[in-house]
XYZ file of C-alpha atoms in Angstrom:
346
model
C 42.071 91.862 86.203
C 45.262 90.701 84.540
C 46.601 87.385 85.745
C 48.864 87.600 88.744
C 52.614 87.383 88.083
C 54.005 83.914 88.498
C 55.973 83.028 91.565
C 59.607 84.135 91.509
C 62.349 81.649 90.774
C 63.970 79.824 93.693
C 66.351 81.810 95.870
C 69.900 81.790 94.460
C 72.408 79.423 95.983
C 75.489 80.745 97.827
C 77.598 79.541 94.890
C 75.528 81.655 92.500
C 75.867 84.691 94.761
C 79.655 84.300 94.832
C 79.713 84.057 91.044
C 77.450 87.093 90.664
C 79.616 89.120 93.041
C 82.737 88.299 91.046
C 80.923 89.335 87.870
C 79.997 92.640 89.503
C 83.638 93.357 90.128
C 84.609 92.217 86.646
C 81.826 94.194 84.953
C 82.045 97.295 87.094
C 82.902 99.477 84.090
C 80.324 97.898 81.771
C 77.274 99.910 82.801
C 74.783 97.780 80.884
C 75.866 94.620 82.649
C 76.256 96.487 85.917
C 72.635 97.668 85.742
C 71.451 94.151 84.963
C 73.322 92.701 87.932
C 72.397 95.552 90.280
C 68.709 95.067 89.465
C 69.020 91.619 91.055
C 70.420 93.193 94.220
C 73.949 94.365 94.955
C 75.903 92.007 97.240
C 76.323 93.250 100.793
C 80.072 92.592 100.655
C 82.244 95.400 101.994
C 82.428 98.425 99.768
C 80.691 96.915 96.740
C 77.405 98.803 97.011
C 79.069 102.195 97.568
C 81.098 101.844 94.370
C 78.191 100.450 92.353
C 75.846 103.279 93.375
C 78.458 105.900 92.481
C 78.829 104.312 89.055
C 75.083 104.023 88.458
C 74.590 107.681 89.390
C 77.386 108.803 87.079
C 79.536 110.119 89.921
C 82.379 107.775 88.988
C 83.445 107.648 85.307
C 83.635 104.374 83.403
C 87.416 104.592 83.133
C 88.917 103.370 86.400
C 92.104 105.315 85.763
C 90.131 108.561 86.093
C 88.515 107.752 89.451
C 91.169 109.265 91.692
C 91.385 112.454 89.642
C 87.608 112.882 89.440
C 87.072 112.215 93.149
C 89.758 114.737 94.114
C 88.126 117.340 91.863
C 84.606 116.785 93.222
C 85.671 116.605 96.841
C 87.658 119.824 96.457
C 84.622 121.489 94.887
C 82.455 120.417 97.818
C 84.983 121.802 100.291
C 84.687 125.139 98.466
C 80.890 124.953 98.738
C 81.147 124.404 102.486
C 83.451 127.364 102.865
C 81.148 129.576 100.816
C 77.748 128.523 102.109
C 78.253 127.220 105.646
C 80.678 129.757 107.065
C 78.880 132.583 108.833
C 80.105 136.167 108.263
C 81.899 136.335 111.638
C 83.939 133.227 110.872
C 84.659 134.507 107.382
C 85.893 137.810 108.782
C 88.266 135.878 111.019
C 89.588 133.825 108.109
C 89.794 136.299 105.237
C 90.897 139.955 105.354
C 88.097 142.334 104.402
C 88.495 143.960 100.988
C 90.200 147.291 101.436
C 91.673 146.264 104.808
C 94.389 143.843 103.761
C 96.932 145.626 105.921
C 94.864 145.951 109.064
C 97.239 145.974 111.990
C 96.820 143.840 115.085
C 95.652 146.824 117.146
C 92.601 147.183 114.882
C 91.581 143.564 115.385
C 90.276 142.005 118.574
C 90.134 138.186 118.514
C 89.473 138.203 114.783
C 86.737 140.867 114.877
C 87.254 144.167 113.096
C 86.731 147.282 115.187
C 83.443 149.069 114.574
C 85.098 151.707 112.416
C 86.407 148.979 110.105
C 83.000 147.340 109.465
C 81.403 148.379 106.169
C 77.666 148.821 105.750
C 77.339 145.534 103.860
C 79.215 143.701 106.622
C 76.915 144.968 109.378
C 74.640 142.269 110.906
C 71.579 144.567 110.619
C 72.139 145.376 106.967
C 69.145 144.607 104.714
C 71.122 144.938 101.500
C 70.710 142.065 99.040
C 74.473 141.646 98.822
C 74.865 141.693 102.604
C 76.500 138.503 103.829
C 74.498 138.713 107.061
C 71.184 139.226 105.251
C 71.885 136.198 103.080
C 72.878 134.198 106.153
C 69.690 135.019 108.096
C 67.528 134.442 105.020
C 68.111 130.719 105.410
C 67.684 130.535 109.195
C 64.131 129.165 108.920
C 65.246 126.531 106.421
C 68.152 125.610 108.689
C 65.725 125.079 111.564
C 63.472 122.862 109.414
C 66.441 120.797 108.238
C 67.637 120.410 111.820
C 64.210 119.151 112.967
C 63.894 116.695 110.088
C 67.430 115.335 110.399
C 66.884 114.644 114.090
C 63.824 112.580 113.123
C 65.658 110.599 110.445
C 65.517 106.876 111.266
C 65.331 107.369 115.050
C 65.636 103.597 115.532
C 69.166 103.564 114.094
C 72.175 104.515 116.193
C 73.937 105.508 112.980
C 71.622 108.510 112.664
C 70.374 109.141 116.185
C 71.695 109.061 119.716
C 74.174 110.884 121.879
C 77.307 109.344 120.403
C 79.781 111.611 118.649
C 79.470 109.345 115.605
C 75.701 109.876 115.325
C 76.022 113.627 115.883
C 78.726 113.824 113.228
C 76.472 111.984 110.776
C 73.608 114.354 111.549
C 75.856 117.325 110.875
C 76.846 115.851 107.524
C 73.203 115.398 106.515
C 72.413 118.981 107.537
C 75.414 120.324 105.606
C 74.432 118.543 102.384
C 70.786 119.634 102.601
C 71.618 123.263 103.371
C 74.176 123.566 100.579
C 71.674 122.009 98.177
C 69.039 124.525 99.311
C 71.358 127.464 98.728
C 72.452 126.239 95.305
C 68.861 125.524 94.237
C 66.965 128.660 95.194
C 63.906 127.617 93.177
C 63.388 124.532 95.331
C 65.500 125.095 98.431
C 64.646 122.426 100.993
C 61.473 120.337 101.041
C 60.532 118.011 103.879
C 61.381 114.457 102.894
C 64.672 115.247 101.195
C 66.394 114.015 104.352
C 64.886 110.564 103.752
C 66.216 110.536 100.177
C 69.691 111.527 101.317
C 69.903 109.085 104.249
C 70.464 105.828 102.283
C 73.172 107.438 100.151
C 75.072 108.757 103.134
C 74.662 105.519 105.106
C 76.088 103.417 102.279
C 78.994 105.779 101.562
C 79.829 106.388 105.234
C 79.840 102.611 105.821
C 82.456 102.029 103.118
C 85.349 100.077 104.706
C 87.788 102.171 102.702
C 88.682 104.835 105.276
C 89.329 107.546 102.696
C 86.020 106.977 100.951
C 84.213 106.931 104.304
C 85.934 110.187 105.258
C 84.547 111.900 102.155
C 81.077 110.352 102.411
C 79.527 113.788 102.881
C 80.991 115.166 99.657
C 80.213 112.028 97.660
C 76.656 111.964 99.015
C 76.102 115.583 97.987
C 76.870 115.052 94.311
C 74.982 111.748 94.138
C 72.034 113.381 95.911
C 72.008 116.189 93.326
C 72.080 113.666 90.493
C 69.338 111.549 92.041
C 67.054 114.523 92.666
C 67.479 115.739 89.101
C 64.959 113.076 88.083
C 62.529 114.009 90.864
C 63.104 117.755 90.909
C 59.589 118.656 89.787
C 58.054 116.555 92.583
C 59.719 118.827 95.128
C 58.654 122.103 93.494
C 55.485 123.351 95.195
C 54.496 125.521 92.229
C 54.295 122.370 90.086
C 52.306 120.255 92.579
C 49.128 120.359 90.497
C 50.827 120.015 87.113
C 51.422 116.899 85.021
C 55.065 116.796 86.123
C 54.440 117.519 89.819
C 53.565 115.231 92.693
C 49.880 115.005 91.721
C 50.884 114.058 88.204
C 53.104 111.311 89.595
C 50.260 109.967 91.746
C 48.022 110.045 88.671
C 50.551 107.895 86.807
C 50.537 105.424 89.700
C 46.747 105.336 89.624
C 46.816 104.661 85.867
C 49.352 101.871 86.321
C 47.215 100.196 89.011
C 44.157 100.540 86.764
C 46.039 98.843 83.918
C 46.755 95.730 85.965
C 43.868 95.795 88.449
C 40.964 98.089 87.614
C 38.850 96.837 90.505
C 41.568 97.667 92.996
C 42.198 101.098 91.479
C 38.538 102.064 91.820
C 38.569 101.022 95.445
C 41.636 102.990 96.457
C 42.868 106.418 97.311
C 46.614 106.123 96.830
C 48.789 106.770 99.866
C 52.418 106.040 100.762
C 54.498 103.891 103.057
C 58.147 103.362 103.905
C 60.044 100.110 104.427
C 62.562 99.309 107.086
C 65.991 100.654 106.258
C 67.615 97.344 105.270
C 64.861 96.642 102.725
C 65.072 100.235 101.478
C 68.747 99.735 100.605
C 67.910 96.690 98.457
C 65.049 98.547 96.749
C 67.493 101.350 95.920
C 69.751 98.846 94.149
C 66.901 98.246 91.724
C 65.861 101.901 91.440
C 69.364 103.078 90.582
C 69.879 100.313 88.029
C 67.119 101.605 85.732
C 68.830 103.316 82.746
C 65.733 105.471 82.263
C 65.896 106.801 85.804
C 64.315 105.594 89.034
C 60.867 107.190 88.737
C 59.187 104.598 86.493
C 60.661 101.743 88.521
C 59.416 103.394 91.705
C 55.893 103.563 90.293
C 56.008 99.853 89.416
C 57.167 99.013 92.939
C 54.310 101.044 94.432
C 51.860 99.298 92.115
C 53.272 95.895 93.087
C 52.856 96.761 96.769
C 49.157 97.394 96.195
C 48.647 94.244 94.134
C 50.307 92.067 96.790
C 47.750 93.136 99.406
C 44.762 93.553 97.049
C 42.482 91.100 98.875
C 42.839 92.991 102.140
C 42.415 96.328 100.387
C 39.257 95.267 98.542
C 37.774 93.916 101.774
C 38.584 97.072 103.755
C 37.128 100.552 104.017
C 39.069 103.814 103.722
C 40.162 103.865 107.365
C 41.374 100.267 107.481
C 43.128 100.614 104.114
C 44.872 103.778 105.214
C 46.097 101.984 108.325
C 47.250 98.994 106.250
C 49.227 101.119 103.790
C 50.748 103.242 106.536
C 51.838 100.045 108.302
C 52.560 97.809 105.332
C 52.937 94.156 106.363
C 56.356 92.461 106.289
C 57.124 91.540 102.698
C 59.684 89.438 100.886
C 61.524 92.204 99.056
C 62.845 89.867 96.357
C 59.283 88.791 95.569
C 58.061 92.406 95.578
C 60.780 93.439 93.102
C 60.026 90.380 90.993
C 56.354 91.358 90.733
C 57.288 94.972 89.988
C 59.583 93.851 87.181
C 56.680 91.975 85.568
C 54.657 95.200 85.313
C 56.496 96.534 82.283
């Protein structure tokens, strides 16, 4: 086995943190320096992380003077997506005159609904035509139900996501909107269970931005950053590629190879499984993932490998059942130390 990584340096002093935060603001357009600083952990100061993540994901351009223009463009585009993909045919009929019936008089309309004689075959709810708005709407009903179930289970311990408050319900609706629009725009993948967990940190950070306007458009901003983030993991969510070198099994094989490189004894003893951290630690891990210029996947593998190495003694002493329980309930860990060990596995 390779020698264990040395202990991390002492925790930074408050003075250092203040200096690093000021450098983050000063270097916010220099992506190389931004990545270096973000890898150490983005300060929790108001609004900093939201801006840094948008820069790291390429949602905000390097030129500050273009931010307002680019945000307006993207947010307008998302509004168009919502109108196109989330409005059911009845609502659309109420909003937009049907082609060929632009001059329909009030007597032919009852509360926004066209009379039966005015409804074309493609507009009929029972139409099976591929271009039928209703057929396309019902096609995604099963996916909508799956998204709804998963969103309701997203971080049930956090009032931000769950509960009876209007705020929590509004946040759930935003998550569902983003996931459904993504599914409709990406017919080859649609929605896969677990995407809600990938989206949640993005939306939480953007919705928590103290800038009211940015918080208001958290849903739109989260959508485009979610699309960019998933572009690097797209193959992992495609069922047809599960058994390929680029699918989820290929990714697990890479993790197994990485563990074998640094701890062959441990690799032989294990069947790799997964675990999730508490939400606060997840946010800090994401700082490091997003700061990797090569994309988050390789960094994620190193973090998973580091997790295994940090509990190797318990894993080697345990059987399959006890190890599965350990990895499904990973012990409390100093995240800074975990990231330090992961960084040494280059």
